[in-house]
PDB file of C-alpha atoms and ligand atoms in Angstrom:
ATOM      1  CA  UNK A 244     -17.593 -21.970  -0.018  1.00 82.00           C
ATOM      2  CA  UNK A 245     -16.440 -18.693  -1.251  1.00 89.00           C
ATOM      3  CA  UNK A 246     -18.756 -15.596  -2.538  1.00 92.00           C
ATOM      4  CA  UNK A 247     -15.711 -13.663  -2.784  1.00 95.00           C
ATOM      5  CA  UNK A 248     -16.204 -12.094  -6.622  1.00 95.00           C
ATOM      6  CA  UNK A 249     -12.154 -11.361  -7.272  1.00 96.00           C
ATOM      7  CA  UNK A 250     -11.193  -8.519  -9.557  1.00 94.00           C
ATOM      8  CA  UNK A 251     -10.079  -8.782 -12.563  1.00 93.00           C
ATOM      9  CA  UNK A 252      -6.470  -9.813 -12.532  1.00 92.00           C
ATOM     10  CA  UNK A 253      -6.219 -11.130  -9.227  1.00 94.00           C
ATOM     11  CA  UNK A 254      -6.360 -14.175  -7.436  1.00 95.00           C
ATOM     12  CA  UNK A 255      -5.798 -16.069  -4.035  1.00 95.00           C
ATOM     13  CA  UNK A 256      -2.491 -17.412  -3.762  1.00 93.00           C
ATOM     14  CA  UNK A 257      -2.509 -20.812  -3.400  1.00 93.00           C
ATOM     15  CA  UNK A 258      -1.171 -20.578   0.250  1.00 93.00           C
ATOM     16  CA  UNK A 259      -3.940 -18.929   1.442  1.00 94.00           C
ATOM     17  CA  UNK A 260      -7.582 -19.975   2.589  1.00 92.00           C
ATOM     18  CA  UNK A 261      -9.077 -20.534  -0.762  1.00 94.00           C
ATOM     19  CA  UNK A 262     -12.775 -20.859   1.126  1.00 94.00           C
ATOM     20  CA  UNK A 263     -14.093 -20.009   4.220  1.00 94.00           C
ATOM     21  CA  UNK A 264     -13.417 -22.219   7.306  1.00 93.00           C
ATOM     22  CA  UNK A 265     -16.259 -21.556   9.173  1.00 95.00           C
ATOM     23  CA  UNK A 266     -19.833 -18.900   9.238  1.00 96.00           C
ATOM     24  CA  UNK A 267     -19.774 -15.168   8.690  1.00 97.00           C
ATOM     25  CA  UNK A 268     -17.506 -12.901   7.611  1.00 98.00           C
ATOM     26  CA  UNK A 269     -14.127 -15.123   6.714  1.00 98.00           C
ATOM     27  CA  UNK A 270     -10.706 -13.388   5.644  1.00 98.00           C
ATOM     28  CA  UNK A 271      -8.154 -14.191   2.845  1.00 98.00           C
ATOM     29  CA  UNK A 272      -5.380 -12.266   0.814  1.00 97.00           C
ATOM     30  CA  UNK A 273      -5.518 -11.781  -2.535  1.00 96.00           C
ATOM     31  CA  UNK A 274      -2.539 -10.706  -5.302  1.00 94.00           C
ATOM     32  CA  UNK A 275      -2.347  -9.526  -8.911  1.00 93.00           C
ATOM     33  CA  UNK A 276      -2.233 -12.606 -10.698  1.00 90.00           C
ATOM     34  CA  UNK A 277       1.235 -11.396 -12.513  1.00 81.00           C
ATOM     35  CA  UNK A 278       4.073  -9.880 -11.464  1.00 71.00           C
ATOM     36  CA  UNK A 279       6.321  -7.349 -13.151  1.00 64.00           C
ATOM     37  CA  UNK A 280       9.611  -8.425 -12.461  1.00 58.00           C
ATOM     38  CA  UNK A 281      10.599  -4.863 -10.994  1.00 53.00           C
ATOM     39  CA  UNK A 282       7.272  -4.771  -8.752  1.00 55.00           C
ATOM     40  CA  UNK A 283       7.019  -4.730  -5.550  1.00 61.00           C
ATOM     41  CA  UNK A 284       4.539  -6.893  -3.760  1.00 82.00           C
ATOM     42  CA  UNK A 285       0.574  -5.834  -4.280  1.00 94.00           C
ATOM     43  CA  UNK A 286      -1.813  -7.247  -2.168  1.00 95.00           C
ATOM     44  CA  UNK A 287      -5.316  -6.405  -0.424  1.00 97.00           C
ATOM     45  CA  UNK A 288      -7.494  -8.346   2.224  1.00 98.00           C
ATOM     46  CA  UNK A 289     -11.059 -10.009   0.895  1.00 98.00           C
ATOM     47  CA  UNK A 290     -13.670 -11.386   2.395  1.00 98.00           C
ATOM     48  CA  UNK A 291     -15.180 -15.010   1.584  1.00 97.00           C
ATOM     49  CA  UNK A 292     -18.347 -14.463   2.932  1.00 97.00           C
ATOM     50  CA  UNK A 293     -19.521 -10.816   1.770  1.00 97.00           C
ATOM     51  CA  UNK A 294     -16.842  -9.894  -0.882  1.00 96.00           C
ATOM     52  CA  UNK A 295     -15.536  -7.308   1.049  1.00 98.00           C
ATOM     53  CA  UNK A 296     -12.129  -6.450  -0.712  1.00 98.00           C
ATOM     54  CA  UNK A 297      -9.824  -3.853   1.394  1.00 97.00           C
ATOM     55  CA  UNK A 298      -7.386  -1.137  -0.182  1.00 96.00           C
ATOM     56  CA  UNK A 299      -3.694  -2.357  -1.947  1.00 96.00           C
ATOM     57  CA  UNK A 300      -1.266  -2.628   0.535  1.00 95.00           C
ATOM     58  CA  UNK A 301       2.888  -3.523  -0.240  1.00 93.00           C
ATOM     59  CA  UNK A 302       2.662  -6.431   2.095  1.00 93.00           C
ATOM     60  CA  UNK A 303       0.705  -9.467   3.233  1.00 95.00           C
ATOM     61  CA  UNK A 304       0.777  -8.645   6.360  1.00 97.00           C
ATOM     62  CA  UNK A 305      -0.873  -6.115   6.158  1.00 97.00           C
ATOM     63  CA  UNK A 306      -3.517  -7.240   3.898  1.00 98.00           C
ATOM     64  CA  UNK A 307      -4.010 -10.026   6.518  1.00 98.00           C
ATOM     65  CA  UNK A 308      -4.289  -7.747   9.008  1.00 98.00           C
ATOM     66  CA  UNK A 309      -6.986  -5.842   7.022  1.00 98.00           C
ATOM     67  CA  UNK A 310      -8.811  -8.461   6.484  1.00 98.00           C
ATOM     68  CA  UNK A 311      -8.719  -9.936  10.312  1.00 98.00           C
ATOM     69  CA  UNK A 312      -9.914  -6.372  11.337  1.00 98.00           C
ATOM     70  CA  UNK A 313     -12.591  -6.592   8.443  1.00 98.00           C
ATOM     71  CA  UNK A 314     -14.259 -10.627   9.771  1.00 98.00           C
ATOM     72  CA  UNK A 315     -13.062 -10.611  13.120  1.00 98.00           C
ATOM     73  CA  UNK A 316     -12.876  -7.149  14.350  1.00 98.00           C
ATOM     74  CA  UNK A 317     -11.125  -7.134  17.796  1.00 97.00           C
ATOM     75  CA  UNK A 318      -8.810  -9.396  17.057  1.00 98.00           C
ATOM     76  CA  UNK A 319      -5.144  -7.049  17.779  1.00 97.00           C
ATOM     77  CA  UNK A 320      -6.268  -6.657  21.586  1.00 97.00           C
ATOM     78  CA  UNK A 321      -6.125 -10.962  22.018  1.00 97.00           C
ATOM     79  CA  UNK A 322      -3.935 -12.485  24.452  1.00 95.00           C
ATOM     80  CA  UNK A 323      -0.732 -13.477  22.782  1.00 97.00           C
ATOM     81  CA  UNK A 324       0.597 -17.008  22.943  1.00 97.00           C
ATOM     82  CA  UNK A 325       3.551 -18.572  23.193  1.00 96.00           C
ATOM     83  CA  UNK A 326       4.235 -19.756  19.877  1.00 96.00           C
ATOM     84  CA  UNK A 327       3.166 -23.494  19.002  1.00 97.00           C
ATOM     85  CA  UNK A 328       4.801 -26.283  16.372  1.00 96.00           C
ATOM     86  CA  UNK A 329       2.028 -26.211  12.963  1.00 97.00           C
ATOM     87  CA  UNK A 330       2.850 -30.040  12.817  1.00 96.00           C
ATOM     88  CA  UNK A 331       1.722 -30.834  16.477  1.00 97.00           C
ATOM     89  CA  UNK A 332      -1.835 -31.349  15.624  1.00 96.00           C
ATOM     90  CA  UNK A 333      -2.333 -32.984  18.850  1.00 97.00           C
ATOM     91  CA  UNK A 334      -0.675 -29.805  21.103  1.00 97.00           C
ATOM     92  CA  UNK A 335      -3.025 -27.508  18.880  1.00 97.00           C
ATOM     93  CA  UNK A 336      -6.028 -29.226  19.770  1.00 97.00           C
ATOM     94  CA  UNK A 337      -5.574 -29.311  23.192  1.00 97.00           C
ATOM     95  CA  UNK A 338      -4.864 -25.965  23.138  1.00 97.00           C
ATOM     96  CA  UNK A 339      -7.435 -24.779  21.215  1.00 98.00           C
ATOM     97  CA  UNK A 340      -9.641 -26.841  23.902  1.00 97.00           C
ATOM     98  CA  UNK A 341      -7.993 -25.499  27.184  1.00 97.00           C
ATOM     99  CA  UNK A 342      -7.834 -21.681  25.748  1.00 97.00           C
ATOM    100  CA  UNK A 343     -10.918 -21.265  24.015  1.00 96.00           C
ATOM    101  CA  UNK A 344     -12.427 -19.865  27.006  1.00 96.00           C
ATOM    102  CA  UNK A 345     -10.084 -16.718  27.253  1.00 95.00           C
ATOM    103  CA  UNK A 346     -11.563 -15.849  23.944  1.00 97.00           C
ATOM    104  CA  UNK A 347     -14.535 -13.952  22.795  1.00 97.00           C
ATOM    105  CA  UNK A 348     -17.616 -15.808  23.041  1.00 96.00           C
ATOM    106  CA  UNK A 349     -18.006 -17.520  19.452  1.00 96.00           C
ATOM    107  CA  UNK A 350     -14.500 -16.539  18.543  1.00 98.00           C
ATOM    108  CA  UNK A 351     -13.549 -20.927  18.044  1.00 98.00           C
ATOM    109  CA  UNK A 352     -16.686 -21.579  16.514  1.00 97.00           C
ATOM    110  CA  UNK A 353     -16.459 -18.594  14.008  1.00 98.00           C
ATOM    111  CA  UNK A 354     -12.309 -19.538  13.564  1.00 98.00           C
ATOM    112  CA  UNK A 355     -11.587 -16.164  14.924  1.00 98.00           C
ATOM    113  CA  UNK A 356      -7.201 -15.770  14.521  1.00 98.00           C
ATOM    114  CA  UNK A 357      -4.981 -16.199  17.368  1.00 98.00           C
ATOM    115  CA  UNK A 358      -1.903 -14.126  18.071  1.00 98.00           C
ATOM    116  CA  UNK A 359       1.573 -15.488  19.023  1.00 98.00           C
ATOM    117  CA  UNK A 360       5.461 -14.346  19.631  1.00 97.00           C
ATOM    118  CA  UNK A 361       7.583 -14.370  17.180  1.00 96.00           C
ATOM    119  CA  UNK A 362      10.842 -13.795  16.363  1.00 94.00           C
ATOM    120  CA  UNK A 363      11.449 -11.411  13.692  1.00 92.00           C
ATOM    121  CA  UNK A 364      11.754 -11.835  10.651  1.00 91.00           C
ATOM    122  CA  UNK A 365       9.430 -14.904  11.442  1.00 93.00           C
ATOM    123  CA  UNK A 366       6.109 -12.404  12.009  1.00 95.00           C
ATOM    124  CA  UNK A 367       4.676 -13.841   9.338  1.00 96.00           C
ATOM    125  CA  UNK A 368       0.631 -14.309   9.883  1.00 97.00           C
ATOM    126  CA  UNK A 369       0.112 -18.046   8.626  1.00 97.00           C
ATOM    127  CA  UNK A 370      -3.342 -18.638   7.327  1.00 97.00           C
ATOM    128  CA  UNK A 371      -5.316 -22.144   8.729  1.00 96.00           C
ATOM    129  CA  UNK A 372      -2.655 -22.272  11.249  1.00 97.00           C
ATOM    130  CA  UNK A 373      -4.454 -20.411  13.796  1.00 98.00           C
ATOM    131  CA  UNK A 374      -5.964 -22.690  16.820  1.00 98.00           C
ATOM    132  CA  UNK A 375      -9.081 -22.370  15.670  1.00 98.00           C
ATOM    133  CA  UNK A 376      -8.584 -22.970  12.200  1.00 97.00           C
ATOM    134  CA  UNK A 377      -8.185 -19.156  10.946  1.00 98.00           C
ATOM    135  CA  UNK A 378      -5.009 -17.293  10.781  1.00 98.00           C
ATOM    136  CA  UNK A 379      -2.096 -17.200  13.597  1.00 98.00           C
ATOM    137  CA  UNK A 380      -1.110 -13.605  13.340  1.00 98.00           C
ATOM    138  CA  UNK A 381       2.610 -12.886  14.339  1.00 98.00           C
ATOM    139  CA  UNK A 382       3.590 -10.144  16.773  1.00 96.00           C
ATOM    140  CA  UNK A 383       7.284  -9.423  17.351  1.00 95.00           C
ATOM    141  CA  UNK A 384       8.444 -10.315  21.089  1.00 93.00           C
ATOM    142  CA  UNK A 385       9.075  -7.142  23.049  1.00 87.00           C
ATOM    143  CA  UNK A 386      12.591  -5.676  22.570  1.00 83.00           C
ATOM    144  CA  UNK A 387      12.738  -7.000  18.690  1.00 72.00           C
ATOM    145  CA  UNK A 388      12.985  -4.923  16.428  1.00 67.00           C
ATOM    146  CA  UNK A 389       9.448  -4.510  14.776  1.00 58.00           C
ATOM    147  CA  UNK A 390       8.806  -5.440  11.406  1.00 56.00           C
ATOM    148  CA  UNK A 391       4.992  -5.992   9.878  1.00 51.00           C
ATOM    149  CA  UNK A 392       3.877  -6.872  13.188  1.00 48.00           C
ATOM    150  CA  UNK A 393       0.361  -6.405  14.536  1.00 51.00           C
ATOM    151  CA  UNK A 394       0.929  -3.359  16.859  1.00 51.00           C
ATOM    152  CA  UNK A 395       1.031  -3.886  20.423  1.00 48.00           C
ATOM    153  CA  UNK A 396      -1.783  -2.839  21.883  1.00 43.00           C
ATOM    154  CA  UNK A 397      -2.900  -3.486  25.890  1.00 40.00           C
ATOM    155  CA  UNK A 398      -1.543  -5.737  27.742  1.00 39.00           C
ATOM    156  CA  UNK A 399      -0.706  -8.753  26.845  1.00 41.00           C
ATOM    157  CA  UNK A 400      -1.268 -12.199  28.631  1.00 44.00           C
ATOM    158  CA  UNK A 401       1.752 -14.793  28.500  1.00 42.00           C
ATOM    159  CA  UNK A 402       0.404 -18.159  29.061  1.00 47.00           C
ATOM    160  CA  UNK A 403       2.495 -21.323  30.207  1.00 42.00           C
ATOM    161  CA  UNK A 404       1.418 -23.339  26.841  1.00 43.00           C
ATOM    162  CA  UNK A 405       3.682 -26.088  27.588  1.00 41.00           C
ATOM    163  CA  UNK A 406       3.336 -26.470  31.405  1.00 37.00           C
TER     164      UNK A 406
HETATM  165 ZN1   ZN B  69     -17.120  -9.873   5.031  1.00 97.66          ZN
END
């Protein structure tokens, strides 16, 4: 289900949670529904569940980061994981088992985001791909060069994943 009431113009790329996974507040991305062949990219964080729609921003990113702030406020000062395969469905929901405990209380059952290292210019944050069914937000390992990553911000837990 989706309340989200888009403006006029723009839409959800297909890529990118077209309804909300799970109760509350639930983020997406939304773009202009054409492009000018000169433009650079336009696109704002929304809200499934309240229609919240955040300011234009040049990336998706940083709409995605917008919108994670907006439904799951809190979300930048998670532990960061060591990044996990998207096809291992099996992995991710063991994981999402074992590690829902170092999370927020509600934060699986609401499909709060999870954070994990990447490797620029893979900092990408994936929508569904998260653990617990919302986004996996990149962050850039330390010493790469940043680009569009979440900021870091306390300090951060490595986890053996794959022990
Ligand atoms: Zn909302």
């Amino acid at each position: 289900v989706s309340r989200l009431l888009l403006p006029a113009g723009w839409e959800i790329p297909c890529w990118e949670s077209q309804a909300a996974p799970g109760p509350g507040c639930q983020p997406t991305v939304i773009q202009p529904r054409w492009r000018g062949q000169d433009q650079d990219g336009a696109y704002r964080g929304a809200c499934h569940e309240c229609g919240w729609i955040g300011e234009v921003v040049a990336s998706e990113n940083a709409a995605a980061e917008h919108a994670n702030d907006h439904a799951h406020p809190g979300w930048r000062e998670l532990p960061v994981l060591t990044g996990y395969r998207y096809d291992d469905l099996k992995l991710m929901a063991r994981l999402a088992r074992e590690l829902a405990p170092a999370f927020p209380v509600g934060w699986a059952e609401r499909c709060g985001p999870v954070i994990t290292w990447r490797t620029p210019p893979g900092t990408r944050h994936v929508p569904g791909h998260g653990l617990f069914g919302g986004y996996c937000m990149g962050r850039a390992r330390p010493g790469a060069p940043a680009e569009h990553s979440a900021p870091a911000t306390v300090v951060t837990t490595q986890l053996d994943l794959f022990g």
